[in-house]
Amino acid sequence: MKSSGKKIFIDEIGYFEATNDPYVFVGFKKGYNWKAIDTLKQYADSVIYEADIDSRIRYPMEKAREFLDLDLLDGITIFNTDNESQGVSHIKRIEFYTHTMGEEFICILETPNPLEGADFYGINGTDQFIGSLKSHTINDTNLKDSLRNSIKIKTRTEWGLEIKKIEPFNTSYAYYSFTDESEAKRSYLFEVNKDQITTMAEINQDYCIFGLTPVSLQFNGKPVFILFVGVPDSDVQWKTPAIYNGTKYEITNKRIIDLSQYKSDSNSFACDLTTLADVNDQIKNLNRIDIDKFLKTFSEDYINNVEYSEWSHELLFEVLYEYPEETIGLLNDSVYKHTVIYDQLKEPMDEIIDSKSIIERIKSLNIRNEPANTIINTLQNYHAKI
């Protein structure tokens, strides 16, 4: 049931402490269906857990597969909120869970080892994770005031404002949720980079953002989030992925995401000399956003732009030397012109950056994926010929 890469699963993972069972909620193949519920209830074969306020009843897998949507639930990699992998899980059984808030079908997951931590999320459909993802909350009163002032809207009630610094992106993200003077509920998602505030998403619905958790994925050069959202002053709350589409963050309200719908225009920075100038000036102080823009400048049109091709050729080796892990991580995304980039590596700039040192730096990171292998092989082939 592993995805081909076009679809990925991102969702929170529940956990029953009484039985040490992680789980995810399960929907129906054709939407909510009372008839399917009544049919499935007939096949209940055992009670897993029962207490005063909740119960869990097991259902045969063959009947569950007939009615329930189990797509991408087998092979989920589970992470705790410190973004530490807890291993790959597999479907253990299907249960009907009755509790104080309602009832639903759930999928119990089997993990290699007992989970460690309190809160968890899961990803399936890819194994290209950010192994060094870290985040921490920033309590900066002046920056919070700047975020409030940036939207120029008077508020009646604030529901939340939080800023998180995220590594290795070296960038901060924040959400601000409030009710305005007209009683409309609003939420904003911001990116803060080098004192520049950019609005990345705006929600004008009945719900607001109450929490932001970065997950161990990047897309279009920016981190993927799980947002905690809900209707203020109610028990209606849920979690949803937010993914960058190349222009802004989209709140999906889905746990299975078709990545082909969120691809950005990779030609927006093609052969852009301004981007090259910025990279050149800040070569010792680049972040993932800067490197992402630089990689997007590579285009098939470079052969007709002598000034760009010579400068980008030189900078590529400098960027690879200074930021091998970040560059290779970004190159896992299909948004770039990989053939054009790899062609540049066939003629190293050893008078500027020793290409053998690039090989050694990549090997020392112990990264084993297609971009790392291609870069190493290309540079080694060059040295084998001379």
mmCIF file of N, CA, C and O in Angstrom, residues 74-154:
data_model
loop_
_atom_site.group_PDB
_atom_site.id
_atom_site.type_symbol
_atom_site.label_atom_id
_atom_site.label_comp_id
_atom_site.label_asym_id
_atom_site.label_seq_id
_atom_site.Cartn_x
_atom_site.Cartn_y
_atom_site.Cartn_z
ATOM 1 N N ASP A 74 -1.064 1.400 6.165
ATOM 2 C CA ASP A 74 -0.039 0.394 6.434
ATOM 3 C C ASP A 74 1.326 0.947 6.033
ATOM 4 O O ASP A 74 1.507 1.390 4.896
ATOM 5 N N GLY A 75 2.264 0.941 6.961
ATOM 6 C CA GLY A 75 3.598 1.461 6.669
ATOM 7 C C GLY A 75 3.801 2.899 7.089
ATOM 8 O O GLY A 75 4.685 3.589 6.575
ATOM 9 N N ILE A 76 3.001 3.379 8.043
ATOM 10 C CA ILE A 76 3.155 4.748 8.544
ATOM 11 C C ILE A 76 4.406 4.849 9.415
ATOM 12 O O ILE A 76 4.620 4.031 10.307
ATOM 13 N N THR A 77 5.243 5.850 9.140
ATOM 14 C CA THR A 77 6.363 6.161 10.033
ATOM 15 C C THR A 77 5.860 7.123 11.092
ATOM 16 O O THR A 77 5.327 8.182 10.770
ATOM 17 N N ILE A 78 6.028 6.744 12.350
ATOM 18 C CA ILE A 78 5.509 7.546 13.458
ATOM 19 C C ILE A 78 6.638 8.390 14.062
ATOM 20 O O ILE A 78 7.757 7.919 14.252
ATOM 21 N N PHE A 79 6.328 9.662 14.352
ATOM 22 C CA PHE A 79 7.270 10.584 14.982
ATOM 23 C C PHE A 79 6.636 11.140 16.254
ATOM 24 O O PHE A 79 5.418 11.319 16.334
ATOM 25 N N ASN A 80 7.474 11.444 17.250
ATOM 26 C CA ASN A 80 6.978 12.219 18.379
ATOM 27 C C ASN A 80 7.102 13.701 18.050
ATOM 28 O O ASN A 80 7.597 14.067 16.979
ATOM 29 N N THR A 81 6.638 14.571 18.930
ATOM 30 C CA THR A 81 6.638 16.001 18.620
ATOM 31 C C THR A 81 8.029 16.624 18.671
ATOM 32 O O THR A 81 8.194 17.792 18.334
ATOM 33 N N ASP A 82 9.034 15.848 19.085
ATOM 34 C CA ASP A 82 10.428 16.277 18.942
ATOM 35 C C ASP A 82 10.992 15.824 17.597
ATOM 36 O O ASP A 82 12.191 15.944 17.344
ATOM 37 N N ASN A 83 10.102 15.300 16.734
ATOM 38 C CA ASN A 83 10.446 14.840 15.382
ATOM 39 C C ASN A 83 11.446 13.686 15.393
ATOM 40 O O ASN A 83 12.248 13.534 14.474
ATOM 41 N N GLU A 84 11.362 12.858 16.425
ATOM 42 C CA GLU A 84 12.186 11.654 16.508
ATOM 43 C C GLU A 84 11.369 10.469 16.004
ATOM 44 O O GLU A 84 10.260 10.219 16.476
ATOM 45 N N SER A 85 11.925 9.745 15.059
ATOM 46 C CA SER A 85 11.211 8.607 14.492
ATOM 47 C C SER A 85 11.026 7.506 15.525
ATOM 48 O O SER A 85 11.958 7.141 16.249
ATOM 49 N N GLN A 86 9.809 6.970 15.567
ATOM 50 C CA GLN A 86 9.495 5.855 16.459
ATOM 51 C C GLN A 86 9.386 4.543 15.678
ATOM 52 O O GLN A 86 8.948 3.534 16.227
ATOM 53 N N GLY A 87 9.762 4.579 14.399
ATOM 54 C CA GLY A 87 9.730 3.379 13.581
ATOM 55 C C GLY A 87 8.512 3.318 12.671
ATOM 56 O O GLY A 87 7.607 4.148 12.740
ATOM 57 N N VAL A 88 8.498 2.314 11.818
ATOM 58 C CA VAL A 88 7.422 2.123 10.846
ATOM 59 C C VAL A 88 6.362 1.201 11.441
ATOM 60 O O VAL A 88 6.677 0.119 11.955
ATOM 61 N N SER A 89 5.104 1.637 11.368
ATOM 62 C CA SER A 89 4.004 0.853 11.931
ATOM 63 C C SER A 89 3.261 0.101 10.835
ATOM 64 O O SER A 89 3.397 0.400 9.649
ATOM 65 N N HIS A 90 2.474 -0.875 11.253
ATOM 66 C CA HIS A 90 1.640 -1.648 10.331
ATOM 67 C C HIS A 90 0.258 -1.847 10.939
ATOM 68 O O HIS A 90 0.079 -1.754 12.166
ATOM 69 N N ILE A 91 -0.720 -2.097 10.090
ATOM 70 C CA ILE A 91 -2.082 -2.307 10.562
ATOM 71 C C ILE A 91 -2.135 -3.559 11.438
ATOM 72 O O ILE A 91 -1.682 -4.626 11.036
ATOM 73 N N LYS A 92 -2.681 -3.408 12.624
ATOM 74 C CA LYS A 92 -2.820 -4.537 13.542
ATOM 75 C C LYS A 92 -4.253 -5.074 13.548
ATOM 76 O O LYS A 92 -4.470 -6.269 13.405
ATOM 77 N N ARG A 93 -5.223 -4.156 13.687
ATOM 78 C CA ARG A 93 -6.627 -4.563 13.637
ATOM 79 C C ARG A 93 -7.500 -3.311 13.498
ATOM 80 O O ARG A 93 -7.040 -2.185 13.687
ATOM 81 N N ILE A 94 -8.784 -3.542 13.205
ATOM 82 C CA ILE A 94 -9.775 -2.476 13.099
ATOM 83 C C ILE A 94 -10.745 -2.593 14.268
ATOM 84 O O ILE A 94 -11.205 -3.696 14.600
ATOM 85 N N GLU A 95 -11.055 -1.449 14.891
ATOM 86 C CA GLU A 95 -11.953 -1.430 16.028
ATOM 87 C C GLU A 95 -13.031 -0.362 15.857
ATOM 88 O O GLU A 95 -12.850 0.603 15.090
ATOM 89 N N PHE A 96 -14.129 -0.531 16.596
ATOM 90 C CA PHE A 96 -15.155 0.508 16.706
ATOM 91 C C PHE A 96 -15.025 1.115 18.096
ATOM 92 O O PHE A 96 -15.161 0.423 19.114
ATOM 93 N N TYR A 97 -14.724 2.407 18.135
ATOM 94 C CA TYR A 97 -14.386 3.099 19.371
ATOM 95 C C TYR A 97 -15.552 3.990 19.790
ATOM 96 O O TYR A 97 -15.938 4.912 19.075
ATOM 97 N N THR A 98 -16.115 3.721 20.959
ATOM 98 C CA THR A 98 -17.199 4.520 21.519
ATOM 99 C C THR A 98 -16.670 5.271 22.739
ATOM 100 O O THR A 98 -16.041 4.676 23.620
ATOM 101 N N HIS A 99 -16.911 6.598 22.773
ATOM 102 C CA HIS A 99 -16.389 7.420 23.868
ATOM 103 C C HIS A 99 -17.348 8.568 24.145
ATOM 104 O O HIS A 99 -18.419 8.662 23.527
ATOM 105 N N THR A 100 -16.981 9.450 25.046
ATOM 106 C CA THR A 100 -17.888 10.506 25.494
ATOM 107 C C THR A 100 -18.246 11.488 24.383
ATOM 108 O O THR A 100 -19.315 12.088 24.404
ATOM 109 N N MET A 101 -17.366 11.653 23.400
ATOM 110 C CA MET A 101 -17.599 12.615 22.331
ATOM 111 C C MET A 101 -18.300 12.002 21.115
ATOM 112 O O MET A 101 -18.666 12.720 20.189
ATOM 113 N N GLY A 102 -18.431 10.685 21.073
ATOM 114 C CA GLY A 102 -19.064 10.068 19.920
ATOM 115 C C GLY A 102 -18.565 8.655 19.692
ATOM 116 O O GLY A 102 -18.163 7.956 20.633
ATOM 117 N N GLU A 103 -18.572 8.241 18.444
ATOM 118 C CA GLU A 103 -18.103 6.905 18.092
ATOM 119 C C GLU A 103 -17.548 6.920 16.680
ATOM 120 O O GLU A 103 -18.009 7.679 15.819
ATOM 121 N N GLU A 104 -16.547 6.078 16.420
ATOM 122 C CA GLU A 104 -15.927 6.008 15.092
ATOM 123 C C GLU A 104 -15.097 4.734 14.990
ATOM 124 O O GLU A 104 -14.749 4.101 15.985
ATOM 125 N N PHE A 105 -14.777 4.399 13.734
ATOM 126 C CA PHE A 105 -13.875 3.279 13.492
ATOM 127 C C PHE A 105 -12.441 3.781 13.582
ATOM 128 O O PHE A 105 -12.124 4.899 13.167
ATOM 129 N N ILE A 106 -11.582 2.941 14.131
ATOM 130 C CA ILE A 106 -10.171 3.275 14.250
ATOM 131 C C ILE A 106 -9.331 2.107 13.774
ATOM 132 O O ILE A 106 -9.775 0.962 13.763
ATOM 133 N N CYS A 107 -8.111 2.423 13.373
ATOM 134 C CA CYS A 107 -7.141 1.407 12.966
ATOM 135 C C CYS A 107 -6.045 1.358 14.026
ATOM 136 O O CYS A 107 -5.329 2.348 14.232
ATOM 137 N N ILE A 108 -5.923 0.239 14.705
ATOM 138 C CA ILE A 108 -4.847 0.046 15.677
ATOM 139 C C ILE A 108 -3.567 -0.290 14.924
ATOM 140 O O ILE A 108 -3.565 -1.126 14.017
ATOM 141 N N LEU A 109 -2.477 0.383 15.298
ATOM 142 C CA LEU A 109 -1.195 0.217 14.617
ATOM 143 C C LEU A 109 -0.229 -0.586 15.487
ATOM 144 O O LEU A 109 -0.209 -0.440 16.714
ATOM 145 N N GLU A 110 0.572 -1.394 14.834
ATOM 146 C CA GLU A 110 1.613 -2.165 15.519
ATOM 147 C C GLU A 110 2.964 -1.536 15.228
ATOM 148 O O GLU A 110 3.303 -1.307 14.059
ATOM 149 N N THR A 111 3.739 -1.232 16.263
ATOM 150 C CA THR A 111 5.033 -0.578 16.105
ATOM 151 C C THR A 111 6.150 -1.516 16.550
ATOM 152 O O THR A 111 5.925 -2.432 17.356
ATOM 153 N N PRO A 112 7.387 -1.302 16.045
ATOM 154 C CA PRO A 112 8.509 -2.177 16.432
ATOM 155 C C PRO A 112 8.783 -2.171 17.931
ATOM 156 O O PRO A 112 9.132 -3.193 18.511
ATOM 157 N N ASN A 113 8.598 -0.996 18.549
ATOM 158 C CA ASN A 113 8.837 -0.844 19.983
ATOM 159 C C ASN A 113 7.736 0.022 20.586
ATOM 160 O O ASN A 113 7.066 0.780 19.869
ATOM 161 N N PRO A 114 7.527 -0.048 21.892
ATOM 162 C CA PRO A 114 6.543 0.837 22.531
ATOM 163 C C PRO A 114 6.880 2.299 22.256
ATOM 164 O O PRO A 114 8.058 2.676 22.198
ATOM 165 N N LEU A 115 5.859 3.128 22.066
ATOM 166 C CA LEU A 115 6.092 4.536 21.758
ATOM 167 C C LEU A 115 6.641 5.275 22.967
ATOM 168 O O LEU A 115 6.294 4.970 24.109
ATOM 169 N N GLU A 116 7.494 6.254 22.686
ATOM 170 C CA GLU A 116 8.081 7.068 23.747
ATOM 171 C C GLU A 116 7.667 8.516 23.530
ATOM 172 O O GLU A 116 7.950 9.100 22.495
ATOM 173 N N GLY A 117 6.983 9.096 24.507
ATOM 174 C CA GLY A 117 6.519 10.463 24.377
ATOM 175 C C GLY A 117 5.035 10.548 24.659
ATOM 176 O O GLY A 117 4.394 9.568 25.050
ATOM 177 N N ALA A 118 4.465 11.750 24.424
ATOM 178 C CA ALA A 118 3.055 11.957 24.732
ATOM 179 C C ALA A 118 2.206 12.154 23.478
ATOM 180 O O ALA A 118 1.101 11.655 23.395
ATOM 181 N N ASP A 119 2.722 12.892 22.516
ATOM 182 C CA ASP A 119 1.972 13.208 21.296
ATOM 183 C C ASP A 119 2.763 12.717 20.082
ATOM 184 O O ASP A 119 3.997 12.790 20.059
ATOM 185 N N PHE A 120 2.020 12.279 19.065
ATOM 186 C CA PHE A 120 2.672 11.675 17.904
ATOM 187 C C PHE A 120 1.968 12.097 16.615
ATOM 188 O O PHE A 120 0.796 12.481 16.614
ATOM 189 N N TYR A 121 2.718 12.033 15.514
ATOM 190 C CA TYR A 121 2.126 12.179 14.185
ATOM 191 C C TYR A 121 2.740 11.126 13.275
ATOM 192 O O TYR A 121 3.782 10.532 13.594
ATOM 193 N N GLY A 122 2.085 10.884 12.154
ATOM 194 C CA GLY A 122 2.553 9.852 11.238
ATOM 195 C C GLY A 122 2.605 10.336 9.805
ATOM 196 O O GLY A 122 1.837 11.214 9.400
ATOM 197 N N ILE A 123 3.541 9.757 9.031
ATOM 198 C CA ILE A 123 3.723 10.095 7.618
ATOM 199 C C ILE A 123 3.860 8.802 6.836
ATOM 200 O O ILE A 123 4.554 7.879 7.257
ATOM 201 N N ASN A 124 3.221 8.732 5.683
ATOM 202 C CA ASN A 124 3.390 7.599 4.780
ATOM 203 C C ASN A 124 3.366 8.112 3.343
ATOM 204 O O ASN A 124 2.837 9.178 3.062
ATOM 205 N N GLY A 125 3.957 7.341 2.436
ATOM 206 C CA GLY A 125 4.006 7.731 1.031
ATOM 207 C C GLY A 125 5.351 8.281 0.613
ATOM 208 O O GLY A 125 5.594 8.561 -0.552
ATOM 209 N N THR A 126 6.258 8.459 1.567
ATOM 210 C CA THR A 126 7.606 8.945 1.278
ATOM 211 C C THR A 126 8.527 8.515 2.406
ATOM 212 O O THR A 126 8.073 8.263 3.520
ATOM 213 N N ASP A 127 9.813 8.417 2.112
ATOM 214 C CA ASP A 127 10.802 8.179 3.160
ATOM 215 C C ASP A 127 11.875 9.265 3.137
ATOM 216 O O ASP A 127 12.943 9.111 3.696
ATOM 217 N N GLN A 128 11.556 10.392 2.478
ATOM 218 C CA GLN A 128 12.503 11.505 2.387
ATOM 219 C C GLN A 128 12.246 12.481 3.531
ATOM 220 O O GLN A 128 11.648 13.538 3.363
ATOM 221 N N PHE A 129 12.683 12.110 4.728
ATOM 222 C CA PHE A 129 12.408 12.905 5.913
ATOM 223 C C PHE A 129 13.565 13.860 6.226
ATOM 224 O O PHE A 129 14.701 13.635 5.828
ATOM 225 N N ILE A 130 13.243 14.913 6.964
ATOM 226 C CA ILE A 130 14.256 15.845 7.464
ATOM 227 C C ILE A 130 14.735 15.316 8.804
ATOM 228 O O ILE A 130 14.028 15.415 9.814
ATOM 229 N N GLY A 131 15.905 14.743 8.823
ATOM 230 C CA GLY A 131 16.384 14.095 10.031
ATOM 231 C C GLY A 131 16.813 15.044 11.132
ATOM 232 O O GLY A 131 16.905 14.660 12.291
ATOM 233 N N SER A 132 17.077 16.300 10.798
ATOM 234 C CA SER A 132 17.602 17.239 11.789
ATOM 235 C C SER A 132 16.600 18.337 12.136
ATOM 236 O O SER A 132 16.983 19.398 12.613
ATOM 237 N N LEU A 133 15.318 18.100 11.914
ATOM 238 C CA LEU A 133 14.312 19.135 12.159
ATOM 239 C C LEU A 133 14.190 19.435 13.649
ATOM 240 O O LEU A 133 14.002 18.534 14.474
ATOM 241 N N LYS A 134 14.299 20.705 13.997
ATOM 242 C CA LYS A 134 14.123 21.162 15.370
ATOM 243 C C LYS A 134 13.302 22.445 15.353
ATOM 244 O O LYS A 134 13.338 23.204 14.387
ATOM 245 N N SER A 135 12.553 22.671 16.415
ATOM 246 C CA SER A 135 11.808 23.924 16.523
ATOM 247 C C SER A 135 11.688 24.322 17.986
ATOM 248 O O SER A 135 11.697 23.473 18.885
ATOM 249 N N HIS A 136 11.597 25.625 18.211
ATOM 250 C CA HIS A 136 11.378 26.110 19.562
ATOM 251 C C HIS A 136 10.583 27.410 19.498
ATOM 252 O O HIS A 136 10.654 28.156 18.515
ATOM 253 N N THR A 137 9.817 27.661 20.543
ATOM 254 C CA THR A 137 8.961 28.844 20.603
ATOM 255 C C THR A 137 9.782 30.076 20.953
ATOM 256 O O THR A 137 10.674 30.030 21.806
ATOM 257 N N ILE A 138 9.482 31.180 20.272
ATOM 258 C CA ILE A 138 10.151 32.457 20.516
ATOM 259 C C ILE A 138 9.182 33.400 21.223
ATOM 260 O O ILE A 138 8.098 33.687 20.713
ATOM 261 N N ASN A 139 9.554 33.858 22.395
ATOM 262 C CA ASN A 139 8.730 34.821 23.133
ATOM 263 C C ASN A 139 9.330 36.218 22.970
ATOM 264 O O ASN A 139 10.084 36.696 23.814
ATOM 265 N N ASP A 140 9.006 36.838 21.844
ATOM 266 C CA ASP A 140 9.538 38.153 21.501
ATOM 267 C C ASP A 140 8.364 39.128 21.418
ATOM 268 O O ASP A 140 7.599 39.127 20.449
ATOM 269 N N THR A 141 8.204 39.970 22.445
ATOM 270 C CA THR A 141 7.065 40.889 22.506
ATOM 271 C C THR A 141 7.055 41.854 21.325
ATOM 272 O O THR A 141 5.995 42.129 20.739
ATOM 273 N N ASN A 142 8.213 42.382 20.962
ATOM 274 C CA ASN A 142 8.275 43.332 19.848
ATOM 275 C C ASN A 142 7.879 42.677 18.525
ATOM 276 O O ASN A 142 7.164 43.278 17.706
ATOM 277 N N LEU A 143 8.346 41.442 18.322
ATOM 278 C CA LEU A 143 7.998 40.744 17.086
ATOM 279 C C LEU A 143 6.504 40.424 17.045
ATOM 280 O O LEU A 143 5.858 40.538 15.998
ATOM 281 N N LYS A 144 5.938 40.052 18.184
ATOM 282 C CA LYS A 144 4.498 39.797 18.225
ATOM 283 C C LYS A 144 3.705 41.052 17.889
ATOM 284 O O LYS A 144 2.709 40.998 17.150
ATOM 285 N N ASP A 145 4.148 42.192 18.406
ATOM 286 C CA ASP A 145 3.479 43.461 18.074
ATOM 287 C C ASP A 145 3.607 43.770 16.585
ATOM 288 O O ASP A 145 2.666 44.280 15.957
ATOM 289 N N SER A 146 4.761 43.438 16.010
ATOM 290 C CA SER A 146 4.963 43.665 14.574
ATOM 291 C C SER A 146 4.022 42.797 13.744
ATOM 292 O O SER A 146 3.486 43.241 12.720
ATOM 293 N N LEU A 147 3.812 41.560 14.192
ATOM 294 C CA LEU A 147 2.883 40.670 13.484
ATOM 295 C C LEU A 147 1.461 41.212 13.565
ATOM 296 O O LEU A 147 0.722 41.211 12.579
ATOM 297 N N ARG A 148 1.063 41.673 14.747
ATOM 298 C CA ARG A 148 -0.277 42.250 14.901
ATOM 299 C C ARG A 148 -0.457 43.462 13.991
ATOM 300 O O ARG A 148 -1.478 43.614 13.313
ATOM 301 N N ASN A 149 0.544 44.311 13.965
ATOM 302 C CA ASN A 149 0.445 45.550 13.189
ATOM 303 C C ASN A 149 0.502 45.309 11.683
ATOM 304 O O ASN A 149 0.011 46.132 10.900
ATOM 305 N N SER A 150 1.090 44.178 11.276
ATOM 306 C CA SER A 150 1.271 43.934 9.836
ATOM 307 C C SER A 150 -0.043 43.706 9.099
ATOM 308 O O SER A 150 -0.125 43.923 7.888
ATOM 309 N N ILE A 151 -1.092 43.263 9.810
ATOM 310 C CA ILE A 151 -2.358 42.974 9.125
ATOM 311 C C ILE A 151 -3.320 44.151 9.143
ATOM 312 O O ILE A 151 -4.318 44.155 8.420
ATOM 313 N N LYS A 152 -3.058 45.155 10.007
ATOM 314 C CA LYS A 152 -3.841 46.395 10.025
ATOM 315 C C LYS A 152 -5.346 46.138 10.193
ATOM 316 O O LYS A 152 -6.178 46.721 9.493
ATOM 317 N N ILE A 153 -5.691 45.222 11.092
ATOM 318 C CA ILE A 153 -7.089 44.923 11.387
ATOM 319 C C ILE A 153 -7.284 45.015 12.901
ATOM 320 O O ILE A 153 -6.509 44.441 13.663
ATOM 321 N N LYS A 154 -8.319 45.724 13.314
ATOM 322 C CA LYS A 154 -8.604 45.837 14.741
ATOM 323 C C LYS A 154 -9.259 44.554 15.238
ATOM 324 O O LYS A 154 -10.135 44.009 14.582
#
